[in-house]
């Protein structure tokens, strides 16, 4: 692994420029622009010139603590996965071999011993052990802080630390470009924006195949081909340059036959108070394009049997305005990490799908520091969840876990993001997402692409391909 010293001089010059312009935007622990105050807590690092200068030093370029923990169970971050860490024989475009294939589980948490580890588990994880005491378990491996991103993302992130601001009560951001907007997050809105704006390549294509098994484990695979064109991540782009469009999202159902040909097109906006998300659907039976205003919030996701909502794609997306958001903790937890075994192209969907939950034999968990964010439904607003708790990995801002509560305040669903470093980019993102309904005994999982072409990044995609007119043409092919 590299130690990012190769770009330290660039970072220092970037910081110097940013600090000169940015001593203006700094707020420390004071109220942030956009009407969102800083959250309390000694885990909040104030946004000062001195602390910004720590980025790339005792803080990683992303803003996480570089050092390991006192017990030595979490190591120091030494640059994440780099080119020297690629498995022998790997070439970009291939599925990603496991760089840690020799690792063995240190221990296994089961339905019989889970309370011994409860301090490092979420309520959703504990409830999953209680719901499936004989079949659900967690194999805990040595912690490997593999998250890494391109050098220019580090540089832009450090620049953003001096200039980035929230607008519209946290529903938008300004004065940032390309990288994480808030490497020194002062409140929950800034943390969630780091998740939403995490670098995912300029444009990519993936199979985000989905299963929604019945309680006995029977399922039919829904094959979903998706394209993502992220305008924010384009080289040299400022947030002001993208016309309030964060990304274009195109999803086509390829099978089963009864759903094949249905297409969804989304223009995801940066500030959804200024301009709500725009969405259209193409129905092959009607051969027409229609507006789809319900592709948002808690409306059901494509072919999900109501087991996930639209705002659960990528764990969370879209407007935040129906909830009050607060950072409530930063702690060490066992979370899914380095999910290369589940990413393996030798697996069939039948290997992964089990009644109630995915097959634990292919899942990997590690101890990492996470941000804990509480989202509570505002009075007078509507959502099927009264509360949700999000757990974000400190190195990547990837949401790793979510606990979902129903209208009675009872724990309802538990979500997990099984993620890995796509090291040819590099970026740290999900390969599998699973959302378990602990009341009904069912779940939905997305990302089962083991038998399909691997996700690609940095493809040449054009905005002109993502208009309603282009959707009509593509649908009629």
Short mmCIF file of C-alpha atoms in Angstrom, two decimals:
data_model
loop_
_atom_site.label_atom_id
_atom_site.label_comp_id
_atom_site.label_asym_id
_atom_site.label_seq_id
_atom_site.Cartn_x
_atom_site.Cartn_y
_atom_site.Cartn_z
CA UNK A 1 0.00 0.00 0.00
CA UNK A 2 1.21 3.50 -0.72
CA UNK A 3 1.39 6.20 1.94
CA UNK A 4 0.22 9.06 -0.31
CA UNK A 5 3.51 10.90 0.17
CA UNK A 6 3.89 11.10 -3.59
CA UNK A 7 1.38 13.89 -3.77
CA UNK A 8 2.12 15.63 -0.45
CA UNK A 9 3.77 18.66 -2.11
CA UNK A 10 0.71 19.13 -4.32
CA UNK A 11 -1.53 18.93 -1.30
CA UNK A 12 0.45 21.54 0.56
CA UNK A 13 0.24 23.97 -2.35
CA UNK A 14 -3.47 23.25 -2.74
CA UNK A 15 -3.99 23.91 0.95
CA UNK A 16 -2.08 27.14 0.79
CA UNK A 17 -4.30 28.44 -2.00
CA UNK A 18 -7.43 27.11 -0.32
CA UNK A 19 -6.57 28.58 3.05
CA UNK A 20 -5.97 32.04 1.61
CA UNK A 21 -9.38 32.04 -0.09
CA UNK A 22 -11.01 29.91 2.46
CA UNK A 23 -10.19 31.64 5.73
CA UNK A 24 -13.42 33.30 4.56
CA UNK A 25 -15.63 30.28 4.68
CA UNK A 26 -14.37 28.82 7.93
CA UNK A 27 -16.86 28.57 10.72
CA UNK A 28 -15.31 26.31 13.36
CA UNK A 29 -18.07 25.15 15.68
CA UNK A 30 -20.34 28.03 14.73
CA UNK A 31 -23.52 27.77 12.66
CA UNK A 32 -22.91 26.66 9.10
CA UNK A 33 -24.14 28.40 5.97
CA UNK A 34 -27.46 27.02 4.80
CA UNK A 35 -29.15 27.35 8.17
CA UNK A 36 -27.71 24.13 9.64
CA UNK A 37 -25.80 24.45 12.94
CA UNK A 38 -22.85 22.28 13.91
CA UNK A 39 -23.81 19.18 15.87
CA UNK A 40 -22.37 18.74 19.39
CA UNK A 41 -19.83 16.06 20.24
CA UNK A 42 -16.09 15.80 20.88
CA UNK A 43 -15.80 13.67 17.73
CA UNK A 44 -16.53 16.79 15.63
CA UNK A 45 -13.25 18.34 14.45
CA UNK A 46 -13.88 22.11 14.11
CA UNK A 47 -13.41 23.55 10.65
CA UNK A 48 -10.44 25.81 11.29
CA UNK A 49 -7.35 26.64 9.27
CA UNK A 50 -5.22 24.62 11.67
CA UNK A 51 -7.41 21.54 11.32
CA UNK A 52 -7.64 21.85 7.54
CA UNK A 53 -3.82 21.78 7.51
CA UNK A 54 -4.03 18.36 9.20
CA UNK A 55 -5.68 16.79 6.13
CA UNK A 56 -3.14 14.49 4.52
CA UNK A 57 -1.15 14.50 7.76
CA UNK A 58 -2.56 12.99 10.98
CA UNK A 59 -5.93 13.06 9.24
CA UNK A 60 -6.36 11.25 5.94
CA UNK A 61 -7.16 13.36 2.87
CA UNK A 62 -10.79 12.25 3.35
CA UNK A 63 -10.83 13.59 6.91
CA UNK A 64 -10.74 10.33 8.88
CA UNK A 65 -8.28 9.67 11.69
CA UNK A 66 -5.11 8.23 10.17
CA UNK A 67 -3.99 6.47 13.36
CA UNK A 68 -5.31 3.11 14.47
CA UNK A 69 -7.08 2.53 17.75
CA UNK A 70 -5.48 2.00 21.15
CA UNK A 71 -6.14 -1.75 21.15
CA UNK A 72 -4.42 -2.25 17.80
CA UNK A 73 -7.55 -3.90 16.40
CA UNK A 74 -7.96 -1.07 13.89
CA UNK A 75 -4.69 -0.30 12.05
CA UNK A 76 -3.51 3.05 10.78
CA UNK A 77 -4.60 4.06 7.27
CA UNK A 78 -1.54 3.87 5.03
CA UNK A 79 -3.06 4.98 1.75
CA UNK A 80 -5.57 2.21 1.14
CA UNK A 81 -5.27 -0.15 -1.81
CA UNK A 82 -2.83 1.08 -4.44
CA UNK A 83 -1.44 -0.20 -7.74
CA UNK A 84 1.16 -2.33 -5.95
CA UNK A 85 -1.61 -4.21 -4.15
CA UNK A 86 -3.40 -5.51 -7.25
CA UNK A 87 -3.55 -9.30 -7.25
CA UNK A 88 -1.11 -10.90 -9.65
CA UNK A 89 -2.46 -11.10 -13.19
CA UNK A 90 -5.31 -8.65 -12.67
CA UNK A 91 -6.08 -6.32 -15.58
CA UNK A 92 -8.66 -3.49 -15.55
CA UNK A 93 -11.96 -4.71 -16.96
CA UNK A 94 -11.71 -8.05 -15.18
CA UNK A 95 -13.69 -8.98 -12.08
CA UNK A 96 -11.72 -8.07 -8.96
CA UNK A 97 -9.80 -10.93 -7.33
CA UNK A 98 -9.58 -10.89 -3.55
CA UNK A 99 -6.30 -9.23 -2.47
CA UNK A 100 -6.72 -10.91 0.93
CA UNK A 101 -7.51 -14.46 -0.10
CA UNK A 102 -5.13 -15.80 2.58
CA UNK A 103 -7.00 -14.08 5.41
CA UNK A 104 -8.84 -16.32 7.86
CA UNK A 105 -11.71 -15.27 10.15
CA UNK A 106 -10.48 -14.31 13.62
CA UNK A 107 -13.79 -15.40 15.16
CA UNK A 108 -17.45 -15.86 14.28
CA UNK A 109 -20.38 -14.07 15.91
CA UNK A 110 -23.42 -16.33 16.13
CA UNK A 111 -26.94 -16.43 17.51
CA UNK A 112 -25.48 -17.99 20.64
CA UNK A 113 -22.63 -15.56 21.46
CA UNK A 114 -23.72 -12.25 19.87
CA UNK A 115 -24.31 -10.51 23.21
CA UNK A 116 -20.58 -10.88 23.93
CA UNK A 117 -20.01 -8.47 21.03
CA UNK A 118 -23.07 -6.24 21.47
CA UNK A 119 -20.99 -3.10 22.13
CA UNK A 120 -19.80 -3.26 18.51
CA UNK A 121 -23.13 -4.19 16.90
CA UNK A 122 -26.10 -2.09 15.78
CA UNK A 123 -29.65 -2.71 17.04
CA UNK A 124 -30.45 -4.01 13.55
CA UNK A 125 -27.60 -6.54 13.67
CA UNK A 126 -28.65 -7.69 17.14
CA UNK A 127 -32.25 -8.06 15.96
CA UNK A 128 -31.06 -10.11 12.98
CA UNK A 129 -29.27 -12.55 15.28
CA UNK A 130 -32.45 -12.81 17.35
CA UNK A 131 -34.63 -13.32 14.27
CA UNK A 132 -32.35 -15.99 12.74
CA UNK A 133 -30.39 -17.49 15.66
CA UNK A 134 -29.54 -20.72 13.83
CA UNK A 135 -28.65 -19.45 10.36
CA UNK A 136 -27.28 -15.91 10.61
CA UNK A 137 -23.67 -15.37 11.63
CA UNK A 138 -20.85 -12.90 11.03
CA UNK A 139 -17.32 -13.98 10.13
CA UNK A 140 -15.00 -11.28 11.52
CA UNK A 141 -11.69 -10.82 9.70
CA UNK A 142 -8.63 -8.64 10.39
CA UNK A 143 -9.38 -4.99 9.70
CA UNK A 144 -7.96 -3.67 6.45
CA UNK A 145 -8.50 0.03 5.76
CA UNK A 146 -8.53 -0.32 1.99
CA UNK A 147 -10.52 2.78 1.02
CA UNK A 148 -8.66 4.91 -1.52
CA UNK A 149 -9.47 7.40 -4.26
CA UNK A 150 -7.64 9.09 -7.14
CA UNK A 151 -5.02 11.69 -6.29
CA UNK A 152 -7.07 14.51 -7.80
CA UNK A 153 -10.00 13.59 -5.54
CA UNK A 154 -7.72 13.97 -2.51
CA UNK A 155 -6.51 17.35 -3.77
CA UNK A 156 -10.02 18.61 -4.51
CA UNK A 157 -11.31 17.34 -1.17
CA UNK A 158 -8.66 19.33 0.69
CA UNK A 159 -9.55 22.43 -1.35
CA UNK A 160 -13.24 21.89 -0.60
CA UNK A 161 -12.47 21.91 3.13
CA UNK A 162 -11.82 25.66 2.91
CA UNK A 163 -14.68 26.62 0.65
CA UNK A 164 -17.60 24.17 0.81
CA UNK A 165 -20.94 25.40 2.17
CA UNK A 166 -24.42 24.03 2.66
CA UNK A 167 -27.36 25.92 1.15
CA UNK A 168 -31.15 25.62 1.39
CA UNK A 169 -31.16 24.30 4.96
CA UNK A 170 -28.80 21.49 4.05
CA UNK A 171 -30.53 20.43 0.83
CA UNK A 172 -27.74 21.70 -1.42
CA UNK A 173 -24.01 22.41 -1.49
CA UNK A 174 -21.96 25.12 -3.14
CA UNK A 175 -18.34 26.16 -3.69
CA UNK A 176 -17.07 22.58 -4.06
CA UNK A 177 -15.77 20.45 -6.93
CA UNK A 178 -15.08 16.77 -7.72
CA UNK A 179 -14.04 15.54 -4.25
CA UNK A 180 -15.76 15.02 -0.91
CA UNK A 181 -17.38 18.36 -0.10
CA UNK A 182 -16.85 18.26 3.68
CA UNK A 183 -13.77 16.34 4.90
CA UNK A 184 -14.28 17.98 8.31
CA UNK A 185 -18.05 17.36 8.68
CA UNK A 186 -19.73 19.62 11.20
CA UNK A 187 -23.20 18.09 11.10
CA UNK A 188 -25.17 15.17 9.74
CA UNK A 189 -26.13 16.96 6.52
CA UNK A 190 -22.47 17.33 5.60
CA UNK A 191 -21.83 13.65 6.34
CA UNK A 192 -24.71 12.55 4.11
CA UNK A 193 -23.48 14.86 1.35
CA UNK A 194 -20.08 13.17 1.59
CA UNK A 195 -21.85 9.86 0.99
CA UNK A 196 -23.91 11.21 -1.91
CA UNK A 197 -20.96 12.95 -3.62
CA UNK A 198 -18.39 10.19 -3.12
CA UNK A 199 -16.39 9.65 -6.31
CA UNK A 200 -17.84 6.82 -8.41
CA UNK A 201 -16.04 7.42 -11.69
CA UNK A 202 -17.16 9.78 -14.44
CA UNK A 203 -19.56 7.32 -16.05
CA UNK A 204 -20.23 3.65 -15.63
CA UNK A 205 -22.35 0.65 -16.56
CA UNK A 206 -23.35 -2.14 -14.20
CA UNK A 207 -25.76 -5.01 -13.71
CA UNK A 208 -27.54 -4.28 -10.44
CA UNK A 209 -29.53 -7.53 -10.46
CA UNK A 210 -32.09 -7.97 -7.73
CA UNK A 211 -33.77 -10.75 -5.77
CA UNK A 212 -36.70 -10.55 -3.36
CA UNK A 213 -36.94 -14.09 -1.97
CA UNK A 214 -40.04 -15.43 -0.30
CA UNK A 215 -39.76 -16.49 3.33
CA UNK A 216 -38.73 -20.00 2.24
CA UNK A 217 -35.94 -18.68 -0.01
CA UNK A 218 -37.62 -19.06 -3.41
CA UNK A 219 -36.69 -16.26 -5.81
CA UNK A 220 -36.60 -15.05 -9.38
CA UNK A 221 -33.64 -12.94 -10.47
CA UNK A 222 -34.56 -9.56 -11.93
CA UNK A 223 -31.79 -8.48 -14.29
CA UNK A 224 -31.29 -4.70 -14.17
CA UNK A 225 -28.79 -3.00 -16.45
CA UNK A 226 -27.90 0.49 -15.25
CA UNK A 227 -25.88 3.45 -16.53
CA UNK A 228 -24.66 6.32 -14.36
CA UNK A 229 -23.18 9.54 -15.70
CA UNK A 230 -21.90 11.71 -12.85
CA UNK A 231 -21.44 15.35 -13.86
CA UNK A 232 -20.00 16.42 -10.49
CA UNK A 233 -17.02 14.07 -10.90
CA UNK A 234 -15.93 15.34 -14.33
CA UNK A 235 -12.37 16.68 -14.43
CA UNK A 236 -12.29 20.44 -13.89
CA UNK A 237 -15.97 20.68 -12.95
CA UNK A 238 -17.27 22.90 -10.16
CA UNK A 239 -20.65 22.26 -8.59
CA UNK A 240 -21.86 25.49 -10.21
CA UNK A 241 -21.01 24.12 -13.68
CA UNK A 242 -23.43 21.19 -13.70
CA UNK A 243 -26.73 23.06 -13.92
CA UNK A 244 -27.98 21.50 -10.67
CA UNK A 245 -27.66 17.99 -12.17
CA UNK A 246 -25.65 15.62 -9.97
CA UNK A 247 -26.02 12.59 -12.22
CA UNK A 248 -28.04 10.90 -14.94
CA UNK A 249 -29.34 7.43 -14.10
CA UNK A 250 -30.68 4.96 -16.67
CA UNK A 251 -32.12 1.58 -15.68
CA UNK A 252 -33.50 -1.08 -18.03
CA UNK A 253 -35.08 -4.37 -17.00
CA UNK A 254 -33.69 -7.19 -19.15
CA UNK A 255 -35.52 -10.10 -17.50
CA UNK A 256 -37.84 -11.75 -16.56
CA UNK A 257 -39.92 -11.48 -19.72
CA UNK A 258 -42.95 -9.97 -17.96
CA UNK A 259 -40.85 -6.96 -16.91
CA UNK A 260 -38.34 -6.80 -19.78
CA UNK A 261 -38.09 -3.52 -21.64
CA UNK A 262 -39.30 -1.30 -18.80
CA UNK A 263 -36.91 1.65 -18.53
CA UNK A 264 -36.41 4.30 -15.86
CA UNK A 265 -34.56 7.58 -16.49
CA UNK A 266 -33.65 9.91 -13.63
CA UNK A 267 -32.08 13.35 -13.58
CA UNK A 268 -30.79 13.53 -10.01
CA UNK A 269 -30.53 17.15 -8.90
CA UNK A 270 -28.01 18.53 -6.45
CA UNK A 271 -30.46 20.86 -4.71
CA UNK A 272 -33.86 19.21 -4.65
CA UNK A 273 -35.49 22.22 -3.03
CA UNK A 274 -34.43 24.33 -6.00
CA UNK A 275 -35.45 21.64 -8.53
CA UNK A 276 -36.89 18.26 -7.50
CA UNK A 277 -35.61 15.06 -9.05
CA UNK A 278 -36.91 14.55 -12.59
CA UNK A 279 -37.86 11.01 -13.65
CA UNK A 280 -39.47 9.31 -16.65
CA UNK A 281 -40.47 5.73 -17.42
CA UNK A 282 -40.81 3.89 -20.72
CA UNK A 283 -43.40 1.13 -20.90
CA UNK A 284 -42.78 -1.27 -23.82
CA UNK A 285 -46.43 -2.36 -23.93
CA UNK A 286 -47.63 1.20 -24.40
CA UNK A 287 -44.48 2.27 -26.28
CA UNK A 288 -44.57 5.64 -24.64
CA UNK A 289 -42.58 7.77 -22.19
CA UNK A 290 -44.34 9.13 -19.13
CA UNK A 291 -43.30 11.33 -16.23
CA UNK A 292 -42.67 9.41 -13.00
CA UNK A 293 -43.01 11.88 -10.13
CA UNK A 294 -43.26 9.07 -7.56
CA UNK A 295 -39.68 7.85 -8.05
CA UNK A 296 -38.62 9.40 -4.76
CA UNK A 297 -38.83 9.14 -0.99
CA UNK A 298 -40.68 6.04 0.28
CA UNK A 299 -42.33 4.89 -2.93
CA UNK A 300 -41.40 1.28 -3.76
CA UNK A 301 -38.27 0.57 -5.80
CA UNK A 302 -38.36 -1.29 -9.12
CA UNK A 303 -39.63 -4.91 -8.79
CA UNK A 304 -38.83 -4.92 -5.05
CA UNK A 305 -42.14 -6.33 -3.73
CA UNK A 306 -42.28 -3.25 -1.51
CA UNK A 307 -39.17 -4.38 0.40
CA UNK A 308 -37.14 -1.27 -0.43
CA UNK A 309 -38.03 2.34 -1.09
CA UNK A 310 -36.64 4.58 -3.80
CA UNK A 311 -34.55 6.51 -1.29
CA UNK A 312 -32.79 3.27 -0.21
CA UNK A 313 -30.90 2.88 -3.52
CA UNK A 314 -27.18 3.28 -2.74
CA UNK A 315 -28.35 2.96 0.88
CA UNK A 316 -29.64 6.55 0.79
CA UNK A 317 -30.25 9.03 -1.99
CA UNK A 318 -32.43 12.03 -2.72
CA UNK A 319 -33.90 14.84 -0.65
CA UNK A 320 -33.39 14.98 3.10
CA UNK A 321 -36.17 17.44 3.87
CA UNK A 322 -38.66 15.06 5.53
CA UNK A 323 -36.32 14.20 8.40
CA UNK A 324 -34.32 15.99 11.07
CA UNK A 325 -30.71 14.81 10.92
CA UNK A 326 -28.16 14.65 13.73
CA UNK A 327 -24.76 13.07 14.38
CA UNK A 328 -25.19 11.11 17.61
CA UNK A 329 -21.94 9.17 17.91
CA UNK A 330 -18.70 7.98 16.41
CA UNK A 331 -17.81 4.45 17.47
CA UNK A 332 -16.12 1.19 16.54
CA UNK A 333 -18.42 -1.39 14.93
CA UNK A 334 -18.36 -4.62 12.99
CA UNK A 335 -19.48 -3.71 9.49
CA UNK A 336 -19.37 -5.39 6.06
CA UNK A 337 -16.02 -4.63 4.41
CA UNK A 338 -13.81 -5.88 1.57
CA UNK A 339 -16.59 -8.08 0.15
CA UNK A 340 -14.46 -9.74 -2.53
CA UNK A 341 -15.75 -13.23 -1.79
CA UNK A 342 -19.33 -12.19 -2.49
CA UNK A 343 -18.07 -10.44 -5.68
CA UNK A 344 -16.61 -13.68 -7.05
CA UNK A 345 -17.68 -14.68 -10.58
CA UNK A 346 -17.62 -18.36 -9.65
CA UNK A 347 -20.74 -17.87 -7.52
CA UNK A 348 -24.30 -18.36 -8.76
CA UNK A 349 -27.26 -16.44 -7.30
CA UNK A 350 -28.30 -19.72 -5.69
CA UNK A 351 -25.05 -19.71 -3.73
CA UNK A 352 -25.82 -16.32 -2.21
CA UNK A 353 -29.57 -16.46 -1.59
CA UNK A 354 -30.86 -18.08 1.59
CA UNK A 355 -34.19 -17.79 3.46
CA UNK A 356 -34.28 -14.58 5.50
CA UNK A 357 -30.82 -13.28 4.59
CA UNK A 358 -27.87 -13.72 2.25
CA UNK A 359 -25.50 -16.63 2.77
CA UNK A 360 -23.14 -15.58 5.61
CA UNK A 361 -20.44 -17.93 4.34
CA UNK A 362 -19.53 -15.39 1.64
CA UNK A 363 -19.77 -12.24 3.77
CA UNK A 364 -16.85 -10.52 5.49
CA UNK A 365 -17.06 -8.19 8.51
CA UNK A 366 -14.33 -6.05 10.05
CA UNK A 367 -13.99 -3.62 12.95
CA UNK A 368 -14.03 0.00 11.72
CA UNK A 369 -14.79 3.43 13.11
CA UNK A 370 -18.15 4.71 11.94
CA UNK A 371 -20.19 7.88 12.17
CA UNK A 372 -23.68 7.32 13.60
CA UNK A 373 -26.41 9.57 12.19
CA UNK A 374 -30.01 9.68 13.42
CA UNK A 375 -32.76 10.79 11.01
CA UNK A 376 -36.12 11.46 12.70
CA UNK A 377 -39.31 12.12 10.74
CA UNK A 378 -40.43 15.74 11.01
CA UNK A 379 -43.86 16.57 12.37
CA UNK A 380 -46.35 17.06 9.55
CA UNK A 381 -44.38 15.05 6.97
CA UNK A 382 -44.95 11.54 5.66
CA UNK A 383 -42.65 8.54 5.28
CA UNK A 384 -43.04 4.85 6.10
CA UNK A 385 -40.07 5.17 8.49
CA UNK A 386 -40.46 7.21 11.65
CA UNK A 387 -36.73 7.03 12.23
CA UNK A 388 -33.60 5.68 10.58
CA UNK A 389 -30.10 5.27 11.97
CA UNK A 390 -27.22 5.38 9.48
CA UNK A 391 -23.70 4.05 10.10
CA UNK A 392 -21.04 5.58 7.80
CA UNK A 393 -17.52 4.23 7.37
CA UNK A 394 -15.10 6.98 8.44
CA UNK A 395 -12.65 6.42 5.54
CA UNK A 396 -15.10 6.37 2.61
CA UNK A 397 -18.34 7.88 3.97
CA UNK A 398 -20.07 4.83 2.52
CA UNK A 399 -23.24 4.05 4.48
CA UNK A 400 -22.50 0.53 5.73
CA UNK A 401 -25.58 -0.18 7.86
CA UNK A 402 -29.06 1.25 8.40
CA UNK A 403 -31.65 0.52 11.08
CA UNK A 404 -35.19 1.36 9.91
CA UNK A 405 -38.07 1.97 12.35
CA UNK A 406 -41.78 1.76 11.51
CA UNK A 407 -44.54 4.25 12.36
CA UNK A 408 -44.87 2.75 15.86
CA UNK A 409 -41.16 3.29 16.51
CA UNK A 410 -40.45 -0.46 16.31
CA UNK A 411 -37.34 -1.77 14.56
CA UNK A 412 -38.52 -2.95 11.16
CA UNK A 413 -35.68 -3.41 8.68
CA UNK A 414 -31.91 -3.80 8.79
CA UNK A 415 -29.77 -2.87 5.78
CA UNK A 416 -26.18 -3.80 4.95
CA UNK A 417 -23.85 -2.55 2.21
CA UNK A 418 -21.22 -5.14 1.30
CA UNK A 419 -18.54 -2.97 -0.25
CA UNK A 420 -15.04 -3.20 -1.67
CA UNK A 421 -12.31 -1.15 -3.28
CA UNK A 422 -12.65 -1.22 -7.07
CA UNK A 423 -8.92 -0.77 -7.16
CA UNK A 424 -8.46 0.08 -10.84
CA UNK A 425 -10.33 3.39 -10.28
CA UNK A 426 -9.84 3.44 -7.25
CA UNK A 427 -13.05 3.95 -5.31
CA UNK A 428 -14.76 2.24 -2.38
CA UNK A 429 -18.39 1.33 -3.15
CA UNK A 430 -20.98 -1.40 -2.77
CA UNK A 431 -21.01 -4.68 -4.64
CA UNK A 432 -24.10 -6.00 -2.78
CA UNK A 433 -26.85 -4.29 -0.80
CA UNK A 434 -29.36 -6.18 1.29
CA UNK A 435 -32.42 -4.89 3.13
CA UNK A 436 -33.95 -7.36 5.59
CA UNK A 437 -37.55 -7.04 6.77
CA UNK A 438 -37.26 -8.49 10.26
CA UNK A 439 -41.03 -8.52 10.75
CA UNK A 440 -42.05 -10.43 7.61
CA UNK A 441 -38.93 -12.61 7.33
CA UNK A 442 -38.26 -11.45 3.76
CA UNK A 443 -35.53 -9.33 2.21
CA UNK A 444 -34.41 -7.74 -1.03
CA UNK A 445 -30.83 -7.79 -2.29
CA UNK A 446 -29.31 -5.88 -5.19
CA UNK A 447 -25.98 -6.20 -7.01
CA UNK A 448 -25.99 -9.93 -7.79
CA UNK A 449 -23.95 -9.48 -10.97
CA UNK A 450 -21.61 -12.45 -10.52
CA UNK A 451 -22.60 -14.02 -13.87
CA UNK A 452 -22.66 -10.73 -15.81
CA UNK A 453 -20.00 -8.28 -17.01
CA UNK A 454 -18.33 -6.54 -14.09
CA UNK A 455 -19.15 -2.89 -13.39
CA UNK A 456 -17.15 -0.43 -15.49
CA UNK A 457 -16.08 3.08 -14.56
CA UNK A 458 -14.97 6.13 -16.55
CA UNK A 459 -16.83 5.17 -19.70
CA UNK A 460 -17.54 7.82 -22.30
CA UNK A 461 -21.23 8.67 -21.80
CA UNK A 462 -23.01 11.77 -23.10
CA UNK A 463 -25.79 13.82 -21.46
CA UNK A 464 -27.63 13.81 -24.80
CA UNK A 465 -28.30 10.10 -24.28
CA UNK A 466 -30.32 10.83 -21.13
CA UNK A 467 -33.17 13.03 -22.34
CA UNK A 468 -36.84 11.95 -22.53
CA UNK A 469 -36.51 12.04 -26.32
CA UNK A 470 -33.48 9.73 -26.23
CA UNK A 471 -35.36 7.46 -23.84
CA UNK A 472 -38.16 7.07 -26.38
CA UNK A 473 -35.63 6.15 -29.07
CA UNK A 474 -33.74 3.67 -26.88
CA UNK A 475 -36.97 2.06 -25.73
CA UNK A 476 -38.15 1.35 -29.27
CA UNK A 477 -34.98 -0.45 -30.39
#
